[in-house]
Every structure is written in C-alpha cells, then in structure tokens.
Amino acid sequence: MRSPEKRQAILRAAVREIAETGLGASTARIARGAGLAEGTMFRYFSSKDDLLNELYIELKTDAYRRICADFPKDSGLRERARHIWTAHLRWALEKPDERKVSVLLHLSNVVSAATRERIGTERKMVGQTMEELGKCGAFKDLPQGFASSAMAAMQEAVMEMASKKPRQKVMLVELAFDAFWRMVK
Amino acid sequence: MRSPEKRQAILRAAVREIAETGLGASTARIARGAGLAEGTMFRYFSSKDDLLNELYIELKTDAYRRICADFPKDSGLRERARHIWTAHLRWALEKPDERKVSVLLHLSNVVSAATRERIGTERKMVGQTMEELGKCGAFKDLPQGFASSAMAAMQEAVMEMASKKPRQKVMLVELAFDAFWRMVK
Amino acid sequence: MRSPEKRQAILRAAVREIAETGLGASTARIARGAGLAEGTMFRYFSSKDDLLNELYIELKTDAYRRICADFPKDSGLRERARHIWTAHLRWALEKPDERKVSVLLHLSNVVSAATRERIGTERKMVGQTMEELGKCGAFKDLPQGFASSAMAAMQEAVMEMASKKPRQKVMLVELAFDAFWRMVK
Amino acid sequence: MRSPEKRQAILRAAVREIAETGLGASTARIARGAGLAEGTMFRYFSSKDDLLNELYIELKTDAYRRICADFPKDSGLRERARHIWTAHLRWALEKPDERKVSVLLHLSNVVSAATRERIGTERKMVGQTMEELGKCGAFKDLPQGFASSAMAAMQEAVMEMASKKPRQKVMLVELAFDAFWRMVK
DNA sequence: GATGAATGAGGTTTCATTCAT
DNA sequence: TATGAATGAAACCTCATTCAT
C-alpha cells in the first residue's frame, strides 16, 4: 500500500507533463505518464491541488538539498555565497523541467500559504549567509532580504541566457557571479 | 462602429481576472467583468488566444511608451540607464496587476512567435542603451544581452521587495539602481 | 425598398455558401457573400427557415422552367420524355451547386409541407408525360408515379457518373436515356 | 471494460436522433437517448466526427452483411443481381432510419476519405457481379460503374415509392427488378 | 431601408473526481 | 489496493435574431 515508488513516479510524470502543457495538464495524462490508471493518482494525493502542493515542496526541497550538501559553512562569505550561487544554478541547468514547473507553481495560486511556510522553514544555513550578504556593499542600506532577492533575480538572468547559449553555461555561471559580487563588495 | 471603449473594457477586465485567477480565467468571467454578454467578447477578439496575444501587446506597448516618453537620449549612459530603470519600475509599481499578467503571459505558450516579434520591433532607443551597457564593467565578458537580462532581473527583485514594503518604494528604486550600477562601473 | 437585385444576390450567395458548407452555413456568411450587412438579410426573409424555403422554391422553379421552355408538347411520347430527361440533366450539370443545395434541402426537414405542395403544383406538362410513361412497358403494373421516380433516380446516376467523368457528359446523357427507354418499351 | 452494449446504444440513439433532426442532432441528445451522461459519449467516440464516421461504417457494413449472407455465388448473373437487389431493399425497407442516416452521411462532408476507403474494400462479391452487369445490354457502352449506380438509383426509386405505399412493398420490389432487368437484357 | 453591435441560448469538448469491481 | 467507466459542471465558441442608429 502507498508504494513510495509509485508516488515518485507520479511526481516525475507531473513534472514532465506540466513542463510541456502548463498547470492545466490533466490528472489523467499525469497518471498515464506514471504508468498508472486514471483514478490511482487519487489514492496518493487527495486532489490535484494536493498533488501540486506536494510537488512544489518536493522540488524546492530537492533544490535546497543540493545547496546544503558540501556547504562550506566555515569558509568566508564570498566562498559561501559562491557555493549557493553555483549549486543552485547547477540544479536549475541540469533540470530545466523541474525549474520551469517550480516557477509556474510559484506564480500560481494553487500553492497554499501553508506550503510556502513549510518551505521557508528549511533555510537556516542559506539564510545566515544571505543575511550577512545583506549587510555588505550596496545592500547595506536596502531592506533586509533584498540581497537574497537580488541573487535569485541574477540567477534568473543567468538561466535565461544559458538556455540561449548552452555551450557557455559554465563560464556564464562564473562570470555572472563576479558581476553579482561587485554589488556586495 | 465597434467601440474602442468596450475593447478597452474587455482588456481591463482581462487584466483584473487573470491577475486574480491566472490564465485559466474564463472568458465568461472576463466578459461579465467588462459588463458585456458572454458572446460579445468574441466580436472583439476572435478567440481567447487572440485576446491574450492582443493583451500582451497592449501591456508591453504601454510599458514601453512610459520609457520612451522624456527619454534623455542625449545624456550620458548612466542617466539613460537610470531613466529606463525608473520609468519601468514606476509603471510596474503603479500597475501590479498589469505586470503580473505580463509575466504570466511571457511564461505561457499562448503568446505566439509573431506577437513576440511584433514587440521586439519597438526597442530601438532602449536597445541602444542596453548595448552600450553590455560593453561596460562586469558585463564586458558576458554574452551580448546579459546586461539587459540582468537589469530586468534586478528590477524583478525590487518589485518583489516593494510589494512587501510599499512605503519604501521610492527609496528602494533609487538605492537598488546604485547597486545595479556597481556591476556596470 | 426590397430591391429584387438584393434578394437575388442573397439567394445566389446562399447557394454558394450552402454548397460549400452545408445547411449549417451561417446567415452572416450568406449576407456577407451577397455584399450586404449581417442584419439586412432579415429584411428580405423573415428567418433562416424562410430563406431556405424560398430558395428551394426558386431552385425547383428554375429547373422546371428549363424543362418547359421548348417543350415539344405535340411530339410523341419518346420525344417528350427525352426532352425532360435532357433539359433537366443539362440544368443539373451546368449548375452543380444549385443541384447539390436542392438535394440537401429536399432531405432536410426545413422544407415545409406547404413549400412541397407549392412545387407540386407546377407540374402539368411534365406530369402528363410521366403519366403516359407510367402506362408503358415495365411500368404498366407498377404504382402510378413510379415511372417518374425511376426517371429521377436514373438521372441521379447520370449526374454521379458525370461528376466523375466530366468529359463524357454529353454522350452519357444520351446513352443513359437509351438505357432508361428500354424499361418503357 | 468499455461495454460494447453501451457503444451500440450510442450508435442506435444516434440513428434515431439523426433520422429525426438531421446531422445537426446534438451530442447531448444522442447521449441522453442512449441513457448516458453527456460526457460519457466521448469515452466511446473521441469526437462527434468520429462518431459519425464509425456510424457510417457500421451502417454500411450491416447492409453489406445482409447481401453477403446466402449470396448465390454460383448462380447465373440474373439470379445474383436479383439477390443483391432484394437483399439490399429488404434491409432498407426494414430499417428506414438507418437508410436515411446512411444517405445523409454519404452526402455530408464529415465522412472522411479514409472511411470511404475502408468501405470500398468490402465489395468483392458484389463488385464482381456488378462488373458483369456492366458488360450487358444497355450498359455495354456506358462507363464502367454505371450499372452499379443505376441499380442503386432504381432501388432509391423503389424505396421512395414503398414509403408511400407500404402495403405493396413485396410486389414492388419484384416488379421493379423486372423493370431494371430490361436495361440489362 | 440598411447597418452591424449586442445578445444569450445552445453546441462540442475536457476534466477532476467518485465508486463499483 | 488498483482500476477505469461514468459523471456533469464548466470551458470555449457559434449563430440566428433584435434593434438603436
């Protein structure tokens, strides 16, 4: 009962279908994509909304896990910021579907406040670094949290560019960090 | 005789509904929101897709018009960049619904290539400035177009923050530009 | 007011559109096809049904007029039958759209009993000939009216064939009459 | 599990509704007529067009089956022709709705080329006989295929007459064949 | 008389969800 | 537990008809 493999299969299928079709992707297609019958999905997720919320959590958690692994928590600020920058961009560039779905969900209003809360909780290490960043350079006089938004935004720019020039990915990630860092210095 | 006022009413209603519900907003609701019968909308826009494309053009054109007005085309690079930055952010902060819809449309796949084309054409002045920007500071070694993406991204960060701290809007716009400018210098 | 030219233009447009799209052809398209505004049609015909009934009468009358002109009313039976055969087939082959629409209307249930009545009235000369035919050859023992149906049916076969082999039209009409006549002899 | 009974129920309901209302008969009415919910029909037929095509095949196949059963393939030409004549007319007279729908579909443009193809394939035995017929009597000099059209046409005449004089059906079928046969002799 | 904007009922189709097997 | 047939609300869109100009 409630085999975890099937659960994962559903989530994977959801990513695939939604990346292709948008959030309107039908539950039937998702189930079929997971090799299951139409109704079976509802034994794992109580509704489509539930599925989407769980999916969002899964995606965010996954991305976050990548950042936490090997996190150089005892290094200097630049090193830590660089780690966050690189780890996140790698994830996003390796898994473009996952990222696209993540963005779609972020903008939609199916993601409940509770879900957003739950994700916020998982910050700790990153949060600490971002806070320090907020006290440096140009961010000093800006509201708390702006540094974090700025980094996310600049990463967005990198992803957009990377999808246009896939060959220069690696270099892009590095040079763009330097650009970002100018704001911190 | 097709009244331009009704056309505008539909577009306005579309913005309102879509900002609230997402692109799934039903044509019936949009029509009702514009004070019209369900079928009337289809005399102004041949299909929902057509409506969305026209809406996208309208929104982008509107935003762009704001930038072009009073554009200091004979000033230095910083002044021009600053104008683009400020004008666009003002538009976005004044019309958050418009902006949200604009983003949703940008990400969706209802916006046709033809529409994207049509919008691309209207750049000239901005394009020139962004190109110059691309040859400065940290952007020098990054692919052409990255400066533009970076500015858009940083503006995104400002908007996000501004929606959280509406009172500090004006200051935010200014200080964040200084941050951005550090990457150019 | 009620210019007969416009009336005719509407009927002609109706034939064109219906031949192409079927009886579902919209009144708007028909009006447009006649070079008139959407609503104007309703000043000439009280409803779509009315239009279709009038159209049916017009088509049938036209076809019948062709038969009556030059009708050799003093010739022998064969000659008169041959005239009916040829005149009708010429009309049908010259105006395939008209014929198609005529058939569609015949099968539909928009043509009222009153309309069918009105058409029946216009027979006289043809009726006389067909009656005589019904008393000859193989038709002798069949119910009255069968000869007429049989001729119509055989003409149908000619039309079908003629649309497949347009070059042999003329020959087809002649030889097929000979075949038909064998049943009468 | 998709029950064949329900599929048949839908097809039967379609015949009933279409015979009454024409091809414009709504899917909702058809579904209701089959005792099913509106949406259920679309689990059996992917679209209205699909339904109509399948229906056409079903009707034609059914009619054809009647001809093939007991086909006296070793008898003389007259006997075989007579069998085709009688078997088809019996089917048509027993199932007037089916026949009406069959004609409507034949004339419409919802029947795809593929469907017409599929039906053409099922001829063999009949085809052979009709070909022989085409080399006899008055048909000798007419294009190939005319005999077949002529028979169909004459059957049409019988059906029309039979619907007016239902009591004389049986006699009609027989005598009309004699009339038809005069063309062959 | 002519126009064409407006209407809203009605058509086809999709889909989340339920439930008997 | 897994299935997938059934459901019907709701979406998009069309069109005959009306009526103010």
Short mmCIF file of C-alpha atoms in Angstrom, two decimals, chain B residues 3-185:
data_model
loop_
_atom_site.label_atom_id
_atom_site.label_comp_id
_atom_site.label_asym_id
_atom_site.label_seq_id
_atom_site.Cartn_x
_atom_site.Cartn_y
_atom_site.Cartn_z
CA SER B 3 -16.49 50.81 -29.78
CA PRO B 4 -12.90 51.19 -28.62
CA GLU B 5 -14.19 51.78 -25.11
CA LYS B 6 -15.62 48.27 -24.96
CA ARG B 7 -12.43 46.84 -26.33
CA GLN B 8 -10.54 48.58 -23.56
CA ALA B 9 -13.10 47.47 -21.01
CA ILE B 10 -12.50 43.87 -22.04
CA LEU B 11 -8.75 44.23 -21.80
CA ARG B 12 -9.04 45.85 -18.41
CA ALA B 13 -11.38 43.13 -17.19
CA ALA B 14 -8.99 40.51 -18.52
CA VAL B 15 -6.13 42.01 -16.53
CA ARG B 16 -8.23 42.05 -13.39
CA GLU B 17 -9.48 38.49 -13.71
CA ILE B 18 -6.19 36.99 -14.84
CA ALA B 19 -4.26 38.71 -12.06
CA GLU B 20 -6.68 37.12 -9.65
CA THR B 21 -7.23 33.67 -11.16
CA GLY B 22 -4.39 33.08 -13.58
CA LEU B 23 -4.53 32.48 -17.31
CA GLY B 24 -7.31 29.99 -16.70
CA ALA B 25 -9.69 32.89 -16.07
CA SER B 26 -12.80 32.09 -18.05
CA THR B 27 -13.96 34.15 -20.98
CA ALA B 28 -17.38 34.33 -19.38
CA ARG B 29 -15.98 35.99 -16.26
CA ILE B 30 -13.92 38.40 -18.32
CA ALA B 31 -16.92 39.40 -20.41
CA ARG B 32 -19.07 39.81 -17.36
CA GLY B 33 -16.30 41.84 -15.73
CA ALA B 34 -16.41 44.16 -18.72
CA GLY B 35 -20.17 44.49 -18.42
CA LEU B 36 -20.83 42.56 -21.61
CA ALA B 37 -22.58 39.39 -22.64
CA GLU B 38 -20.59 36.23 -22.98
CA GLY B 39 -20.66 36.19 -26.75
CA THR B 40 -19.86 39.85 -27.20
CA MET B 41 -16.24 39.36 -26.32
CA PHE B 42 -15.80 37.25 -29.43
CA ARG B 43 -16.79 40.15 -31.66
CA TYR B 44 -13.74 41.99 -30.36
CA PHE B 45 -11.32 39.08 -30.15
CA SER B 46 -11.69 36.07 -32.36
CA SER B 47 -10.65 33.66 -29.63
CA LYS B 48 -9.27 33.57 -26.13
CA ASP B 49 -5.80 33.12 -27.58
CA ASP B 50 -6.28 36.19 -29.71
CA LEU B 51 -7.41 38.15 -26.67
CA LEU B 52 -4.33 37.08 -24.71
CA ASN B 53 -1.97 37.97 -27.53
CA GLU B 54 -3.53 41.37 -28.02
CA LEU B 55 -3.44 41.92 -24.30
CA TYR B 56 0.24 41.09 -24.17
CA ILE B 57 0.97 43.55 -26.94
CA GLU B 58 -1.08 46.22 -25.23
CA LEU B 59 0.69 45.73 -21.92
CA LYS B 60 4.15 45.70 -23.40
CA THR B 61 3.44 48.70 -25.58
CA ASP B 62 2.09 50.60 -22.63
CA ALA B 63 5.14 49.84 -20.52
CA TYR B 64 7.41 50.75 -23.35
CA ARG B 65 5.63 54.02 -24.04
CA ARG B 66 6.38 55.07 -20.49
CA ILE B 67 10.07 54.55 -21.05
CA CYS B 68 10.15 56.41 -24.34
CA ALA B 69 8.40 59.50 -23.05
CA ASP B 70 11.02 62.00 -21.86
CA PHE B 71 13.82 59.64 -22.78
CA PRO B 72 17.05 61.65 -22.30
CA LYS B 73 18.60 60.40 -25.48
CA ASP B 74 21.44 62.91 -25.43
CA SER B 75 22.53 62.30 -21.85
CA GLY B 76 25.29 60.04 -20.62
CA LEU B 77 24.93 56.31 -20.27
CA ARG B 78 24.21 56.38 -16.55
CA GLU B 79 21.42 58.90 -16.99
CA ARG B 80 19.80 56.92 -19.74
CA ALA B 81 20.06 53.64 -17.86
CA ARG B 82 18.66 55.33 -14.81
CA HIS B 83 15.70 56.61 -16.84
CA ILE B 84 14.90 53.14 -18.16
CA TRP B 85 15.22 51.72 -14.70
CA THR B 86 12.99 54.27 -13.06
CA ALA B 87 10.36 54.58 -15.73
CA HIS B 88 9.84 50.87 -15.95
CA LEU B 89 9.73 50.36 -12.22
CA ARG B 90 7.24 53.15 -11.81
CA TRP B 91 4.95 51.54 -14.34
CA ALA B 92 5.29 48.16 -12.67
CA LEU B 93 4.71 49.52 -9.20
CA GLU B 94 1.74 51.58 -10.25
CA LYS B 95 0.15 48.69 -12.09
CA PRO B 96 1.00 45.50 -10.27
CA ASP B 97 -1.84 43.54 -11.91
CA GLU B 98 -0.70 44.57 -15.35
CA ARG B 99 2.78 43.41 -14.52
CA LYS B 100 1.70 40.10 -13.10
CA VAL B 101 -0.34 39.34 -16.18
CA SER B 102 2.55 40.39 -18.37
CA VAL B 103 4.80 37.88 -16.63
CA LEU B 104 2.23 35.10 -16.80
CA LEU B 105 1.79 35.67 -20.50
CA HIS B 106 5.52 35.78 -21.05
CA LEU B 107 5.90 32.34 -19.47
CA SER B 108 2.88 30.78 -21.10
CA ASN B 109 2.86 29.31 -24.55
CA VAL B 110 -0.16 31.21 -25.79
CA VAL B 111 1.98 34.13 -26.85
CA SER B 112 2.78 33.40 -30.45
CA ALA B 113 6.12 33.92 -32.11
CA ALA B 114 4.50 36.60 -34.26
CA THR B 115 3.48 38.50 -31.16
CA ARG B 116 6.94 38.29 -29.64
CA GLU B 117 8.31 39.51 -32.93
CA ARG B 118 5.98 42.48 -33.01
CA ILE B 119 7.08 43.52 -29.57
CA GLY B 120 10.76 43.10 -30.28
CA THR B 121 10.46 45.69 -33.03
CA GLU B 122 9.67 48.51 -30.67
CA ARG B 123 13.03 48.64 -28.97
CA LYS B 124 15.42 50.95 -30.74
CA MET B 125 16.21 53.56 -28.08
CA VAL B 126 16.29 51.16 -25.18
CA GLY B 127 18.23 48.64 -27.22
CA GLN B 128 20.96 51.13 -27.98
CA THR B 129 21.45 51.97 -24.32
CA MET B 130 21.43 48.34 -23.23
CA GLU B 131 24.04 47.53 -25.83
CA GLU B 132 26.35 50.20 -24.50
CA LEU B 133 25.77 48.87 -21.02
CA GLY B 134 26.82 45.43 -22.21
CA LYS B 135 30.25 46.73 -23.04
CA CYS B 136 30.92 48.11 -19.55
CA GLY B 137 32.18 46.80 -16.28
CA ALA B 138 31.39 43.24 -15.37
CA PHE B 139 29.22 42.75 -18.43
CA LYS B 140 32.11 43.19 -20.83
CA ASP B 141 32.98 39.49 -20.97
CA LEU B 142 29.44 38.17 -20.71
CA PRO B 143 27.35 37.38 -23.79
CA GLN B 144 25.56 40.21 -25.51
CA GLY B 145 22.13 40.68 -23.98
CA PHE B 146 23.13 39.72 -20.49
CA ALA B 147 23.13 43.31 -19.27
CA SER B 148 19.56 43.64 -20.36
CA SER B 149 18.53 40.43 -18.62
CA ALA B 150 20.40 41.48 -15.51
CA MET B 151 18.62 44.80 -15.34
CA ALA B 152 15.26 43.13 -15.80
CA ALA B 153 16.17 40.63 -13.11
CA MET B 154 17.21 43.29 -10.63
CA GLN B 155 14.03 45.18 -11.30
CA GLU B 156 12.19 41.98 -10.52
CA ALA B 157 13.90 41.92 -7.15
CA VAL B 158 12.87 45.49 -6.49
CA MET B 159 9.26 44.76 -7.33
CA GLU B 160 9.17 41.79 -5.04
CA MET B 161 10.61 43.80 -2.20
CA ALA B 162 8.40 46.79 -2.93
CA SER B 163 5.28 44.68 -2.66
CA LYS B 164 6.43 43.73 0.83
CA LYS B 165 7.44 47.22 1.93
CA PRO B 166 5.27 49.57 -0.10
CA ARG B 167 6.25 52.61 1.94
CA GLN B 168 9.89 52.44 0.97
CA LYS B 169 9.15 52.17 -2.73
CA VAL B 170 10.79 55.37 -3.88
CA MET B 171 13.94 54.92 -1.88
CA LEU B 172 14.14 51.29 -2.93
CA VAL B 173 14.10 52.18 -6.60
CA GLU B 174 16.92 54.62 -6.14
CA LEU B 175 19.20 52.57 -3.91
CA ALA B 176 18.73 49.44 -5.94
CA PHE B 177 19.82 51.32 -9.03
CA ASP B 178 23.03 52.21 -7.25
CA ALA B 179 23.53 48.53 -6.51
CA PHE B 180 22.91 47.65 -10.12
CA TRP B 181 25.27 50.36 -11.29
CA ARG B 182 28.12 48.83 -9.36
CA MET B 183 28.08 45.98 -11.85
CA VAL B 184 28.44 48.44 -14.71
CA LYS B 185 31.17 50.61 -13.34
#
